[in-house]
């Protein structure tokens, strides 16, 4: 059985669904998905526990969410139960899904190539391995523009930002130092066309840092600030 918390998040529910999708395709096996309030741990039972289930809480396994962040996960076998868990942070607990994909890669050789193309070993016998894995990506946030609109494909590629960010992404410099507010008094902060910030201007840089600090003070839940040049084809002149 696949066991998930009674109050499972959307990401944990998706993780359980994805596990069954690929097990069914690769091995013809579809496991019942049950809530943890309907099962009792028994070391003779075979469970796959996803997320912070009551089974996990009673297992003695300890994890550090600050270490795992949004993308890290553990795979741990105790007796006949496999525990898959990422962080327990609401809405950004992607490690629970990534842990399932990591498990599927080990068990059936799952590889994702595109939204409609993936590969796995077929005609196999599933013999559960003993797992003791902690996987924490070097970069917790990974994104790419092409699959952004296909959320399931993005998830399978493990491309999710996983951060609270209200200022937007990529082209954000003018959101911190908007041209309509500063250009007339501080033309030297901008290039001659007023389309980019002059990053070599120390006064502008000091003002920019203060603007970022003000944003963070006003948005204490923000965990990432994108700082990117504006989107334009104009080049800087020699005078800039």
Short mmCIF file of C-alpha atoms in Angstrom, two decimals:
data_model
loop_
_atom_site.label_atom_id
_atom_site.label_comp_id
_atom_site.label_asym_id
_atom_site.label_seq_id
_atom_site.Cartn_x
_atom_site.Cartn_y
_atom_site.Cartn_z
CA UNK A 1 0.00 0.00 0.00
CA UNK A 2 0.93 3.61 -0.54
CA UNK A 3 0.31 5.53 2.68
CA UNK A 4 -0.10 9.31 2.74
CA UNK A 5 -1.08 11.70 5.56
CA UNK A 6 -4.78 12.18 6.25
CA UNK A 7 -4.24 15.87 5.48
CA UNK A 8 -1.87 15.24 2.57
CA UNK A 9 -0.75 18.27 0.58
CA UNK A 10 -1.37 18.56 -3.15
CA UNK A 11 2.26 17.66 -3.76
CA UNK A 12 2.05 14.48 -1.68
CA UNK A 13 -1.17 13.49 -3.43
CA UNK A 14 0.52 14.03 -6.79
CA UNK A 15 3.52 12.00 -5.63
CA UNK A 16 1.31 9.02 -4.79
CA UNK A 17 -0.51 9.33 -8.12
CA UNK A 18 2.72 9.54 -10.11
CA UNK A 19 4.11 6.50 -8.32
CA UNK A 20 1.12 4.47 -9.44
CA UNK A 21 1.16 5.87 -12.98
CA UNK A 22 4.63 4.54 -13.68
CA UNK A 23 4.38 1.32 -11.66
CA UNK A 24 1.22 0.46 -13.56
CA UNK A 25 2.80 1.19 -16.95
CA UNK A 26 6.11 -0.51 -16.25
CA UNK A 27 5.06 -3.51 -14.18
CA UNK A 28 1.29 -3.73 -14.32
CA UNK A 29 1.12 -3.02 -10.59
CA UNK A 30 -1.34 -0.54 -9.10
CA UNK A 31 -1.05 -0.06 -5.36
CA UNK A 32 -3.96 1.09 -3.19
CA UNK A 33 -3.48 4.64 -1.84
CA UNK A 34 -4.67 4.94 1.76
CA UNK A 35 -4.62 7.63 4.44
CA UNK A 36 -2.46 7.08 7.47
CA UNK A 37 -5.42 7.21 9.86
CA UNK A 38 -6.64 3.94 8.37
CA UNK A 39 -3.47 1.88 8.90
CA UNK A 40 -1.46 0.66 11.85
CA UNK A 41 2.23 -0.10 11.59
CA UNK A 42 3.09 -3.77 11.44
CA UNK A 43 6.64 -4.86 10.58
CA UNK A 44 5.24 -7.69 8.49
CA UNK A 45 3.24 -5.27 6.30
CA UNK A 46 4.67 -3.73 3.13
CA UNK A 47 4.07 0.00 2.92
CA UNK A 48 5.41 2.90 0.90
CA UNK A 49 4.97 5.93 3.11
CA UNK A 50 5.06 9.32 1.36
CA UNK A 51 5.39 12.52 3.38
CA UNK A 52 5.00 12.96 7.11
CA UNK A 53 2.63 10.10 7.81
CA UNK A 54 1.95 8.69 11.25
CA UNK A 55 4.11 5.74 10.16
CA UNK A 56 6.98 8.12 9.46
CA UNK A 57 6.52 9.95 12.76
CA UNK A 58 6.70 6.62 14.62
CA UNK A 59 9.66 5.32 12.61
CA UNK A 60 12.37 7.17 14.52
CA UNK A 61 13.67 8.75 11.31
CA UNK A 62 14.76 12.35 11.81
CA UNK A 63 15.01 14.92 9.03
CA UNK A 64 15.98 18.57 8.95
CA UNK A 65 13.69 20.60 6.70
CA UNK A 66 16.22 23.44 6.62
CA UNK A 67 18.75 20.97 5.22
CA UNK A 68 16.38 19.35 2.72
CA UNK A 69 14.93 22.71 1.63
CA UNK A 70 12.20 22.45 -1.03
CA UNK A 71 13.85 19.89 -3.33
CA UNK A 72 15.75 17.46 -1.12
CA UNK A 73 14.38 14.11 0.00
CA UNK A 74 15.22 10.89 1.78
CA UNK A 75 14.49 7.27 0.87
CA UNK A 76 14.77 5.01 3.89
CA UNK A 77 13.80 1.38 4.34
CA UNK A 78 12.93 0.08 7.81
CA UNK A 79 11.64 -3.49 8.08
CA UNK A 80 9.35 -3.83 5.04
CA UNK A 81 8.33 -0.18 4.80
CA UNK A 82 9.91 2.40 2.51
CA UNK A 83 9.74 5.99 3.69
CA UNK A 84 9.86 8.77 1.12
CA UNK A 85 9.78 12.31 2.43
CA UNK A 86 10.87 15.80 1.58
CA UNK A 87 10.37 18.92 3.63
CA UNK A 88 7.07 19.57 5.36
CA UNK A 89 6.74 23.20 4.24
CA UNK A 90 3.23 24.00 2.92
CA UNK A 91 2.85 24.37 -0.85
CA UNK A 92 6.57 24.00 -1.64
CA UNK A 93 7.15 20.45 -0.35
CA UNK A 94 8.39 19.30 -3.76
CA UNK A 95 10.89 16.87 -2.28
CA UNK A 96 8.05 14.41 -1.69
CA UNK A 97 7.44 14.22 -5.44
CA UNK A 98 11.12 14.28 -6.34
CA UNK A 99 11.68 11.43 -3.91
CA UNK A 100 9.12 9.36 -5.81
CA UNK A 101 10.88 10.10 -9.09
CA UNK A 102 14.21 9.17 -7.47
CA UNK A 103 12.71 5.90 -6.28
CA UNK A 104 11.28 5.18 -9.74
CA UNK A 105 14.65 5.83 -11.36
CA UNK A 106 16.24 3.24 -9.07
CA UNK A 107 13.45 0.67 -9.40
CA UNK A 108 12.40 0.90 -13.05
CA UNK A 109 15.05 3.13 -14.61
CA UNK A 110 12.63 5.99 -15.24
CA UNK A 111 13.98 8.72 -17.53
CA UNK A 112 11.97 11.77 -18.60
CA UNK A 113 12.81 13.19 -22.05
CA UNK A 114 9.85 15.40 -22.94
CA UNK A 115 6.22 15.96 -22.02
CA UNK A 116 5.14 12.97 -24.10
CA UNK A 117 8.30 10.87 -24.10
CA UNK A 118 9.77 8.93 -21.21
CA UNK A 119 11.44 5.57 -20.81
CA UNK A 120 11.63 2.80 -18.23
CA UNK A 121 12.56 -0.84 -18.01
CA UNK A 122 9.74 -3.14 -19.03
CA UNK A 123 9.05 -6.80 -18.38
CA UNK A 124 10.69 -6.62 -14.99
CA UNK A 125 10.06 -8.19 -11.64
CA UNK A 126 9.81 -5.67 -8.84
CA UNK A 127 11.99 -6.72 -5.95
CA UNK A 128 12.07 -3.90 -3.43
CA UNK A 129 15.57 -2.66 -2.71
CA UNK A 130 16.84 -1.55 0.66
CA UNK A 131 17.16 2.21 0.56
CA UNK A 132 19.17 4.61 2.68
CA UNK A 133 19.39 7.70 0.49
CA UNK A 134 19.51 11.41 1.17
CA UNK A 135 19.45 13.51 -2.00
CA UNK A 136 19.84 17.29 -1.71
CA UNK A 137 20.40 19.13 -5.02
CA UNK A 138 23.24 21.65 -5.16
CA UNK A 139 20.71 24.15 -6.53
CA UNK A 140 17.41 24.07 -4.70
CA UNK A 141 15.68 26.20 -7.36
CA UNK A 142 15.77 25.13 -11.00
CA UNK A 143 13.66 26.55 -13.78
CA UNK A 144 13.50 26.65 -17.55
CA UNK A 145 11.08 28.58 -19.71
CA UNK A 146 9.99 25.95 -22.24
CA UNK A 147 8.10 23.50 -19.96
CA UNK A 148 6.82 26.22 -17.63
CA UNK A 149 3.21 26.05 -18.83
CA UNK A 150 3.07 22.26 -18.55
CA UNK A 151 3.15 21.92 -14.80
CA UNK A 152 3.29 18.10 -14.74
CA UNK A 153 6.15 18.02 -17.23
CA UNK A 154 7.96 20.69 -15.20
CA UNK A 155 7.48 18.62 -12.07
CA UNK A 156 8.82 15.49 -13.75
CA UNK A 157 11.90 17.44 -14.84
CA UNK A 158 12.16 18.77 -11.28
CA UNK A 159 11.92 22.32 -12.58
CA UNK A 160 10.06 24.21 -9.92
CA UNK A 161 11.13 27.46 -8.28
CA UNK A 162 9.86 26.48 -4.84
CA UNK A 163 10.12 29.96 -3.44
CA UNK A 164 7.88 32.78 -2.32
CA UNK A 165 8.61 35.72 -4.59
CA UNK A 166 6.15 38.58 -5.15
CA UNK A 167 8.45 40.86 -7.14
CA UNK A 168 8.38 38.76 -10.30
CA UNK A 169 11.14 37.00 -12.14
CA UNK A 170 13.97 37.74 -14.57
CA UNK A 171 13.46 41.43 -15.52
CA UNK A 172 13.11 43.13 -12.16
CA UNK A 173 15.57 46.02 -11.89
CA UNK A 174 12.98 48.69 -12.66
CA UNK A 175 10.63 47.20 -10.10
CA UNK A 176 13.15 48.17 -7.43
CA UNK A 177 14.22 51.47 -8.99
CA UNK A 178 11.36 52.41 -11.31
CA UNK A 179 12.32 54.82 -14.07
CA UNK A 180 9.22 56.98 -13.60
CA UNK A 181 10.24 57.64 -10.00
CA UNK A 182 14.00 58.15 -10.23
CA UNK A 183 15.04 58.94 -13.81
CA UNK A 184 14.51 62.73 -13.79
CA UNK A 185 16.61 63.29 -10.67
CA UNK A 186 19.11 60.49 -11.22
CA UNK A 187 19.71 60.18 -14.93
CA UNK A 188 23.22 58.94 -14.18
CA UNK A 189 21.68 55.82 -12.61
CA UNK A 190 20.45 54.78 -16.06
CA UNK A 191 21.92 54.42 -19.52
CA UNK A 192 21.36 57.30 -21.93
CA UNK A 193 18.18 55.70 -23.32
CA UNK A 194 16.86 55.02 -19.84
CA UNK A 195 16.36 51.35 -20.64
CA UNK A 196 18.83 49.80 -18.19
CA UNK A 197 20.47 50.59 -14.88
CA UNK A 198 24.14 51.61 -14.96
CA UNK A 199 25.54 48.93 -12.69
CA UNK A 200 28.88 50.72 -12.30
CA UNK A 201 27.19 53.66 -10.56
CA UNK A 202 27.89 53.26 -6.86
CA UNK A 203 25.12 55.60 -5.74
CA UNK A 204 22.59 53.64 -7.77
CA UNK A 205 23.87 50.38 -6.34
CA UNK A 206 23.47 51.67 -2.79
CA UNK A 207 19.91 52.78 -3.54
CA UNK A 208 19.18 49.44 -5.17
CA UNK A 209 20.39 47.51 -2.12
CA UNK A 210 18.17 49.63 0.13
CA UNK A 211 15.19 49.02 -2.16
CA UNK A 212 15.77 45.25 -1.94
CA UNK A 213 16.02 45.48 1.85
CA UNK A 214 12.75 47.45 1.97
CA UNK A 215 11.09 44.77 -0.14
CA UNK A 216 12.28 42.01 2.18
CA UNK A 217 11.13 43.91 5.26
CA UNK A 218 7.68 44.32 3.72
CA UNK A 219 7.55 40.68 2.58
CA UNK A 220 9.05 38.59 5.39
CA UNK A 221 7.79 35.37 3.79
CA UNK A 222 9.86 35.98 0.65
CA UNK A 223 12.75 33.58 0.34
CA UNK A 224 14.18 34.65 -3.01
CA UNK A 225 14.78 37.92 -4.84
CA UNK A 226 15.32 37.90 -8.59
CA UNK A 227 17.66 40.64 -9.81
CA UNK A 228 17.74 40.79 -13.59
CA UNK A 229 18.33 43.35 -16.32
CA UNK A 230 15.41 44.78 -18.25
CA UNK A 231 14.24 43.13 -21.44
CA UNK A 232 15.51 45.29 -24.32
CA UNK A 233 17.58 44.99 -27.48
CA UNK A 234 19.22 48.40 -27.01
CA UNK A 235 22.92 48.38 -26.29
CA UNK A 236 24.87 50.65 -23.96
CA UNK A 237 26.64 53.48 -25.72
CA UNK A 238 30.28 54.40 -25.12
CA UNK A 239 29.07 57.21 -22.87
CA UNK A 240 27.32 54.69 -20.63
#
